PDB file of C-alpha atoms in Angstrom:
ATOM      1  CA  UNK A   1       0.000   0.000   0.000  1.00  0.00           C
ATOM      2  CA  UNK A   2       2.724   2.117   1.456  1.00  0.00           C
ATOM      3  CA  UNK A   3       4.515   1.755  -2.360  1.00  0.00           C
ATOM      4  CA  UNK A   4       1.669   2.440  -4.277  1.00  0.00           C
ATOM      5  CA  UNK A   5       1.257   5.499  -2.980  1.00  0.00           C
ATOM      6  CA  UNK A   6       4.782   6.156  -2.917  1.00  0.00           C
ATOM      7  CA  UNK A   7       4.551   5.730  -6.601  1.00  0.00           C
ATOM      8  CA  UNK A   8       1.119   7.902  -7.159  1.00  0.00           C
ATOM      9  CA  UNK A   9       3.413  10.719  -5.525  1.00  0.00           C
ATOM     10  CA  UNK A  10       5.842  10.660  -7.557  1.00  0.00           C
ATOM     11  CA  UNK A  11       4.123  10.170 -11.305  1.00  0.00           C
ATOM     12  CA  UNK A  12       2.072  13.669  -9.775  1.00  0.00           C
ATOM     13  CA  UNK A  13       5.427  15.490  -8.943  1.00  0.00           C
ATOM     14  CA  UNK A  14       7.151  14.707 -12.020  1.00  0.00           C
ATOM     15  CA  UNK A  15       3.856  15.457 -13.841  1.00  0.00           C
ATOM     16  CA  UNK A  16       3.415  18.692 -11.732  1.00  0.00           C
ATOM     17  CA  UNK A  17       7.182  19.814 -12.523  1.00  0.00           C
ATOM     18  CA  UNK A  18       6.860  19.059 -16.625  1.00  0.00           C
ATOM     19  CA  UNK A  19       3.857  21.528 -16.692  1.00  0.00           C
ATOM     20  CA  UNK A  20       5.573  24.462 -15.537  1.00  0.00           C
ATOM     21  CA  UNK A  21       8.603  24.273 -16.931  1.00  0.00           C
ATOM     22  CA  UNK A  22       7.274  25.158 -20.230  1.00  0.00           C
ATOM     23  CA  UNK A  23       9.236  28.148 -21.983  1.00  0.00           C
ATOM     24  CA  UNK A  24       7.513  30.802 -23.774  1.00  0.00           C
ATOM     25  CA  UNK A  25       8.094  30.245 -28.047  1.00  0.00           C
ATOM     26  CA  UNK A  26       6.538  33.446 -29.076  1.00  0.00           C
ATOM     27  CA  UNK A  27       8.659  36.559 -27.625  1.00  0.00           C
ATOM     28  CA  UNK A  28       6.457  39.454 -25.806  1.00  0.00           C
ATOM     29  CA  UNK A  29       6.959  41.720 -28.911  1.00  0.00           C
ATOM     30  CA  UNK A  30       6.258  39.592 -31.770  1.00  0.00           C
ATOM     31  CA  UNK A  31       3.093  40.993 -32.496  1.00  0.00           C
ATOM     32  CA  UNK A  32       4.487  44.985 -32.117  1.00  0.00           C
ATOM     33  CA  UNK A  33       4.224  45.297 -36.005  1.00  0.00           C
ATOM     34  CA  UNK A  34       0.229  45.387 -35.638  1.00  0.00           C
ATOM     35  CA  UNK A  35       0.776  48.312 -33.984  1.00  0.00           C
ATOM     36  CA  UNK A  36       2.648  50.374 -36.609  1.00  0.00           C
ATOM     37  CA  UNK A  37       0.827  48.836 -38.937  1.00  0.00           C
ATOM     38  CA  UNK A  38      -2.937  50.392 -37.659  1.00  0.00           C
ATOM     39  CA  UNK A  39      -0.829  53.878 -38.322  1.00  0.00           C
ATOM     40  CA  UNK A  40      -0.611  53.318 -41.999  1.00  0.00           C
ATOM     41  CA  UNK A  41      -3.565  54.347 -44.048  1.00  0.00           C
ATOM     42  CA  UNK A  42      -4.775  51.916 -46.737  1.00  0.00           C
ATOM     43  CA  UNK A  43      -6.191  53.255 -50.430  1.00  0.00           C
ATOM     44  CA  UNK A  44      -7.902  51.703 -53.150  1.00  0.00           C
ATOM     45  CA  UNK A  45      -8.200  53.307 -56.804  1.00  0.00           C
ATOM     46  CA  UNK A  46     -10.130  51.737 -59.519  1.00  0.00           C
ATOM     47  CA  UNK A  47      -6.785  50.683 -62.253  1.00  0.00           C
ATOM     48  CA  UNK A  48      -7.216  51.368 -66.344  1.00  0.00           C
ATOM     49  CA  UNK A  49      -8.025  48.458 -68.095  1.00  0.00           C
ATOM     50  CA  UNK A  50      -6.630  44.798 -67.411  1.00  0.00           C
ATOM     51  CA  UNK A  51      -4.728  42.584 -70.119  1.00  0.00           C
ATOM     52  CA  UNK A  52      -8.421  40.915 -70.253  1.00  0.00           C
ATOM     53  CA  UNK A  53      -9.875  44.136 -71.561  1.00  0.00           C
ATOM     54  CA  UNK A  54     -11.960  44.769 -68.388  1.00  0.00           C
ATOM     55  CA  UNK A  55     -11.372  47.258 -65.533  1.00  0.00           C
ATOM     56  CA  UNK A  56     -10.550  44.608 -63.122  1.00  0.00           C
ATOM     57  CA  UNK A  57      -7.091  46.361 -62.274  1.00  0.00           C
ATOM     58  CA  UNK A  58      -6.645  47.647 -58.482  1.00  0.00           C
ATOM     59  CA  UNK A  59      -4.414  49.751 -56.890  1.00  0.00           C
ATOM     60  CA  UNK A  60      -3.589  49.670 -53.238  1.00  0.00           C
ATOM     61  CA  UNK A  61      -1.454  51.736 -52.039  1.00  0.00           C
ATOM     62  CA  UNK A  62      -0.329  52.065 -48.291  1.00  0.00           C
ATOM     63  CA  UNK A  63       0.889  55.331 -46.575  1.00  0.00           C
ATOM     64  CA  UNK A  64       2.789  56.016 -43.555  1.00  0.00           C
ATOM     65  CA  UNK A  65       1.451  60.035 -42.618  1.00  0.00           C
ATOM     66  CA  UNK A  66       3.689  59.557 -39.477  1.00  0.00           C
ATOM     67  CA  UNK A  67       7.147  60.717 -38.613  1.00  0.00           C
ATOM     68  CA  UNK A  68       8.774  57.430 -38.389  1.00  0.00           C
ATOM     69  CA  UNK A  69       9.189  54.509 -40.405  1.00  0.00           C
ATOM     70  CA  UNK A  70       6.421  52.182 -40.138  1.00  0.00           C
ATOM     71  CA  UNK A  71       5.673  48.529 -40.916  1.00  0.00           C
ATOM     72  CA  UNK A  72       3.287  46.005 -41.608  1.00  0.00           C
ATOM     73  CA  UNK A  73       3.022  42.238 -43.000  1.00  0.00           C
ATOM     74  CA  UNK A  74       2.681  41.802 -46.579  1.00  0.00           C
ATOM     75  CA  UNK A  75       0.644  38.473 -45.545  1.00  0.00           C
ATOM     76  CA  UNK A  76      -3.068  38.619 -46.836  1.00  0.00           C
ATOM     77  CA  UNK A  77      -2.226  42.071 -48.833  1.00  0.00           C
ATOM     78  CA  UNK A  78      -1.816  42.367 -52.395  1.00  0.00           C
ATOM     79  CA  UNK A  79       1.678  42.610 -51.923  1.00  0.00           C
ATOM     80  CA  UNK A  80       1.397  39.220 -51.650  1.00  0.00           C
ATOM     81  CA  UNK A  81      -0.688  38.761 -54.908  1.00  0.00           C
ATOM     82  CA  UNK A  82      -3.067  35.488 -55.526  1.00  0.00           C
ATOM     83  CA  UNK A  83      -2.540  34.688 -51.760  1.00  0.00           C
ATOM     84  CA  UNK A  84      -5.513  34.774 -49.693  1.00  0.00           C
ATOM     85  CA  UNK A  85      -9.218  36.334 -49.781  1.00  0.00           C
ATOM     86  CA  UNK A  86      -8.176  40.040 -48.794  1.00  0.00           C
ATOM     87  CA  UNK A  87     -10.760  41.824 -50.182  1.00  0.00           C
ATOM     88  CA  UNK A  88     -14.562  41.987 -50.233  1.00  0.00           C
ATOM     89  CA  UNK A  89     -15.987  42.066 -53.715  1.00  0.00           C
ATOM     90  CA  UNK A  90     -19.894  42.691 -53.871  1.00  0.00           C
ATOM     91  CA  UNK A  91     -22.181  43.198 -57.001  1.00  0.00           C
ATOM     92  CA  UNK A  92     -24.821  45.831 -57.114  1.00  0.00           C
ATOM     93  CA  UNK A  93     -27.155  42.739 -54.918  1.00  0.00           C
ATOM     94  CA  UNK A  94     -24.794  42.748 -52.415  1.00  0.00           C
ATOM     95  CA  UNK A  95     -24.014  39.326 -53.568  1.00  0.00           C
ATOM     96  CA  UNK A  96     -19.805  38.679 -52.912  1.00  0.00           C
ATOM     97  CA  UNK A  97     -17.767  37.429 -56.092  1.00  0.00           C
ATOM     98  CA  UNK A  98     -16.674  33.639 -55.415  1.00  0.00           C
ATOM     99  CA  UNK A  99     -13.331  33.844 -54.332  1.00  0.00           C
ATOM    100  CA  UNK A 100     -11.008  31.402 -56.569  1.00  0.00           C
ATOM    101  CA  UNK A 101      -7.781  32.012 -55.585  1.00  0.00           C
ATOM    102  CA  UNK A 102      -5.126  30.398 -53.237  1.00  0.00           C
ATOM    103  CA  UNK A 103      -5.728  30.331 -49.241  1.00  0.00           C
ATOM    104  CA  UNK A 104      -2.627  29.815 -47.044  1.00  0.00           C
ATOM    105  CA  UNK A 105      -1.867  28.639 -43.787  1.00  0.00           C
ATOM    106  CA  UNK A 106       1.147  30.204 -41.822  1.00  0.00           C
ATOM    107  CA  UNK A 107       3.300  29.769 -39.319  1.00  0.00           C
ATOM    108  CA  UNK A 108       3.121  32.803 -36.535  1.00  0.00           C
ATOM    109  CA  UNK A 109       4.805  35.121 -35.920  1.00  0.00           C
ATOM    110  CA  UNK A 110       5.648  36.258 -39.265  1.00  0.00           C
ATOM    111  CA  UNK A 111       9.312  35.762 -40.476  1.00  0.00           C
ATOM    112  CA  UNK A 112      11.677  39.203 -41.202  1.00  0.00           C
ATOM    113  CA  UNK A 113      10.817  38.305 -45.036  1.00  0.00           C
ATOM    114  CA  UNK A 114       7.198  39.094 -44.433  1.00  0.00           C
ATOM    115  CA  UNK A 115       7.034  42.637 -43.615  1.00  0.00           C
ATOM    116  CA  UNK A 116       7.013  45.674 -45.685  1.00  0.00           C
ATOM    117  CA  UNK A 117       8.587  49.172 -43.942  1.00  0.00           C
ATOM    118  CA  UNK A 118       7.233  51.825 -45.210  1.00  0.00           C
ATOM    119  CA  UNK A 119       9.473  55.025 -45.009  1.00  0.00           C
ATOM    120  CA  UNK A 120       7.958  58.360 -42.692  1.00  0.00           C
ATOM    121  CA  UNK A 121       5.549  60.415 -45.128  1.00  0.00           C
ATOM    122  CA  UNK A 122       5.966  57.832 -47.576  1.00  0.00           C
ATOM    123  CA  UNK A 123       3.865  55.371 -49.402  1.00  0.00           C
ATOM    124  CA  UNK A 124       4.128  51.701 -51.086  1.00  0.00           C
ATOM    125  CA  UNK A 125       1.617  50.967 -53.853  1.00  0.00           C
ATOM    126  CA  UNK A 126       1.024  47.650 -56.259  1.00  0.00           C
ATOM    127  CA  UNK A 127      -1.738  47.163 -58.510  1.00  0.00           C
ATOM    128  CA  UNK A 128      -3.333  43.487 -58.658  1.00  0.00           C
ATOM    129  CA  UNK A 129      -5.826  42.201 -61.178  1.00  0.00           C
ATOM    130  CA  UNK A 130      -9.457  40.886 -59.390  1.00  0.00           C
ATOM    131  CA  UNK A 131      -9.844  38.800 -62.313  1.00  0.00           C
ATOM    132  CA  UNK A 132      -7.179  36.686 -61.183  1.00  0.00           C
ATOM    133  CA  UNK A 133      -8.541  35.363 -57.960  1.00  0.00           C
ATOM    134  CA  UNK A 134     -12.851  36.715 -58.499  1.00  0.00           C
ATOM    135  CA  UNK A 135     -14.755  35.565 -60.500  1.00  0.00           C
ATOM    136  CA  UNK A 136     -16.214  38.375 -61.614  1.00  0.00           C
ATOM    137  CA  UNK A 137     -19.680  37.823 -63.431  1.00  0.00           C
ATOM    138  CA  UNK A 138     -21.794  40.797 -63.164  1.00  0.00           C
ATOM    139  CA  UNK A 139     -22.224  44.362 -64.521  1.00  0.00           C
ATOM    140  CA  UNK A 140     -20.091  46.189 -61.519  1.00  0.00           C
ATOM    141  CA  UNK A 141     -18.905  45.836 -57.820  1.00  0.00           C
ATOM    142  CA  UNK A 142     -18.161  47.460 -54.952  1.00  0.00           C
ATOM    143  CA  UNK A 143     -14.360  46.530 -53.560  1.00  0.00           C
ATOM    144  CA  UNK A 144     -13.112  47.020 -50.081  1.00  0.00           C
ATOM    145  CA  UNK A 145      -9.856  45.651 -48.780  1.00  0.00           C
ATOM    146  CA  UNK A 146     -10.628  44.147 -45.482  1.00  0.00           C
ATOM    147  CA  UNK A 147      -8.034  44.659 -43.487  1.00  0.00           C
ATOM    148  CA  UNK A 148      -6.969  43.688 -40.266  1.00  0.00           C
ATOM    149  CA  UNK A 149      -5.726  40.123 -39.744  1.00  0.00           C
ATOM    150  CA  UNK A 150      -2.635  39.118 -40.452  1.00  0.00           C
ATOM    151  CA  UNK A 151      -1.566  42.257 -41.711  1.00  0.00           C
ATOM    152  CA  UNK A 152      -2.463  44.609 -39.104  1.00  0.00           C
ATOM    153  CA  UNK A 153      -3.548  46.886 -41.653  1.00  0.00           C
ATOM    154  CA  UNK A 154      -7.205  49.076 -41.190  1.00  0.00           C
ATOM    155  CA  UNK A 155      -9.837  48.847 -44.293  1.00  0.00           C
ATOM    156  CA  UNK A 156      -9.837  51.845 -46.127  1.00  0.00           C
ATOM    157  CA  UNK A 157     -12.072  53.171 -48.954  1.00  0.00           C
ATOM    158  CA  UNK A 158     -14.422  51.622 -51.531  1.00  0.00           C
ATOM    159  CA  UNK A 159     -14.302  51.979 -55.050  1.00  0.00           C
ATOM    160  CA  UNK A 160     -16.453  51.094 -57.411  1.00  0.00           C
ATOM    161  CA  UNK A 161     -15.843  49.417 -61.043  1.00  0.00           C
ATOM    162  CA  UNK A 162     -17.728  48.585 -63.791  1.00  0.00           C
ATOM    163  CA  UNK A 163     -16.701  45.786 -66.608  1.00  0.00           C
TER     164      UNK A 163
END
C-alpha cells in the first residue's frame, strides 16, 4: 500500500514539474508590427483596363502620414498577390464574387521576409488584377480591402468598377 502510494506521488510530482517548466516560443513583442501597422492608411483606386480588356485592375497603395518609419506584414495584402481572400468584392445585390484564388496557412509570428517598412511620409503601392482570384460575373462591384488580420492593416475606402 505504502509503495503504491509512494509511486502515485511521484508520477504527480514529475507530472506537476513538466507543466511548468514550459518556456515561452513566441517573444512578448512579436506581435508589435500590428501596432505600426494600424498607423498606416490603406487606399484603393479603380486601375485602367486589365490585359483581359476589363477594368478589373486595383491599386492599393499604403501610406505612412507619421514621422517614423512604419511597418506592416505583406501576408493577406496584395503585396502578396493570388494569396488569400483580402478583399470583399460585392455586385450591385450585395451578392460577394466567389473567391477562386489560393488560401494559405502560416506559421506565426511572421518571419523578417514578411514585412514591408514603409518610409515616414511615404507610401508603397502595387496594382493586382481581381480577375485573377474573383470571379467576376456581373455588370459592376463594390471593392473594399478588409483589413486587419494578419496584416495589421485598417480597411480603407471603396471603389467602385464597372466591366
Amino acid at each position: 500500500m505504502l509503495r503504491k502510494l509512494s509511486l502515485a506521488l511521484c508520477t504527480a510530482v514529475i507530472l506537476s514539474a513538466g507543466c511548468h517548466s514550459k518556456k515561452q516560443v513566441v517573444p512578448d513583442d512579436a506581435y508589435a508590427y500590428i501596432r505600426e501597422a494600424q498607423q498606416l492608411r490603406v487606399r484603393l483606386v479603380p486601375g485602367a483596363a486589365s490585359p483581359n480588356g476589363k477594368n478589373t485592375l486595383v491599386s492599393f497603395t499604403v501610406t505612412n502620414p507619421t514621422n517614423k518609419a512604419l511597418r506592416f506584414c505583406k501576408w493577406e495584402t496584395p503585396f502578396e498577390p493570388r494569396t488569400g481572400k483580402y478583399f470583399e468584392v460585392t455586385d450591385a445585390n450585395g451578392n460577394e464574387a466567389a473567391f477562386q484564388g489560393a488560401m494559405a496557412r502560416r506559421i506565426m509570428p511572421p518571419p523578417a521576409s514578411a514585412y514591408i517598412t514603409v518610409p515616414a511620409h511615404n507610401s508603397v503601392k502595387t496594382v493586382t488584377d481581381l480577375a485573377d482570384s474573383y470571379r467576376l460575373t456581373a455588370r459592376s462591384y463594390v471593392i473594399r480591402y478588409t483589413g486587419s488580420g494578419v496584416s495589421g492593416l485598417r480597411p480603407g475606402n471603396k471603389i467602385s468598377i464597372r466591366l
